[in-house]
Amino acid sequence: MASRTARLAALAATLPLLWYGAPAQAAPETNLSASAATCYGGAVRSYFQAGGWGGDAGPYKASARCKDVNVKNSSAFGTEACVVFIDKTNSCNYLTYLPAKSDWITVATNVRDGANFKVRFTNLRYEYEPLVAYHAY
């Protein structure tokens, strides 16, 4: 009996919260989705008529939207991507493999706002199909 009474008391205490709304606490998934939507909402598209051996997209300027540089490969083939911070060097930071039709993949982390960069693509073989990628930064 005591447990039934306790359950009824808990339910009675909860009902007003449900009526007026729960306390303002978003689930972690919601926060991540909102952050991702804001970051990816400013994405730009790069397109190469033939993938060839790869190529450079940009230049871009890092923004406050994302703290990283993210790339989504929409091509029918896998490719490798890297970020070149053009104010400092003409070399890649490191190569990141992007499978065909990939989701968003981070190719540079903790990028300073305002940093100038380009994204360099390197294909393992000559590609006759178009190379299509989206960049969020």
Short mmCIF file of C-alpha atoms in Angstrom, two decimals, residues 35-46 60-61 63 65-66 68-74 103-105 117 133-137:
data_model
loop_
_atom_site.label_atom_id
_atom_site.label_comp_id
_atom_site.label_asym_id
_atom_site.label_seq_id
_atom_site.Cartn_x
_atom_site.Cartn_y
_atom_site.Cartn_z
CA SER A 35 24.98 23.06 -33.16
CA ALA A 36 25.44 20.84 -36.22
CA ALA A 37 22.55 22.47 -38.05
CA THR A 38 24.08 25.91 -37.41
CA CYS A 39 27.52 24.77 -38.57
CA TYR A 40 26.35 22.89 -41.66
CA GLY A 41 23.78 25.55 -42.51
CA GLY A 42 26.58 27.72 -43.93
CA ALA A 43 28.09 24.92 -46.03
CA VAL A 44 29.44 25.72 -49.48
CA ARG A 45 29.68 23.38 -52.46
CA SER A 46 32.75 22.69 -54.58
CA TYR A 60 37.76 30.12 -47.49
CA LYS A 61 37.88 32.07 -44.24
CA SER A 63 34.02 31.44 -39.22
CA ARG A 65 29.87 28.83 -36.97
CA CYS A 66 32.12 25.79 -36.64
CA ASP A 68 36.41 22.62 -37.17
CA VAL A 69 36.55 22.26 -40.95
CA ASN A 70 34.13 19.56 -42.04
CA VAL A 71 33.82 18.05 -45.51
CA LYS A 72 31.07 15.88 -46.98
CA ASN A 73 31.98 13.91 -50.11
CA SER A 74 28.97 13.57 -52.41
CA ASP A 103 28.52 11.99 -44.21
CA TRP A 104 30.28 15.00 -42.66
CA ILE A 105 33.89 14.25 -41.68
CA PHE A 117 42.47 28.03 -45.91
CA ALA A 133 32.02 18.10 -51.94
CA TYR A 134 30.47 20.36 -49.33
CA HIS A 135 32.53 22.33 -46.80
CA ALA A 136 31.35 23.64 -43.44
CA TYR A 137 33.67 25.90 -41.49
#
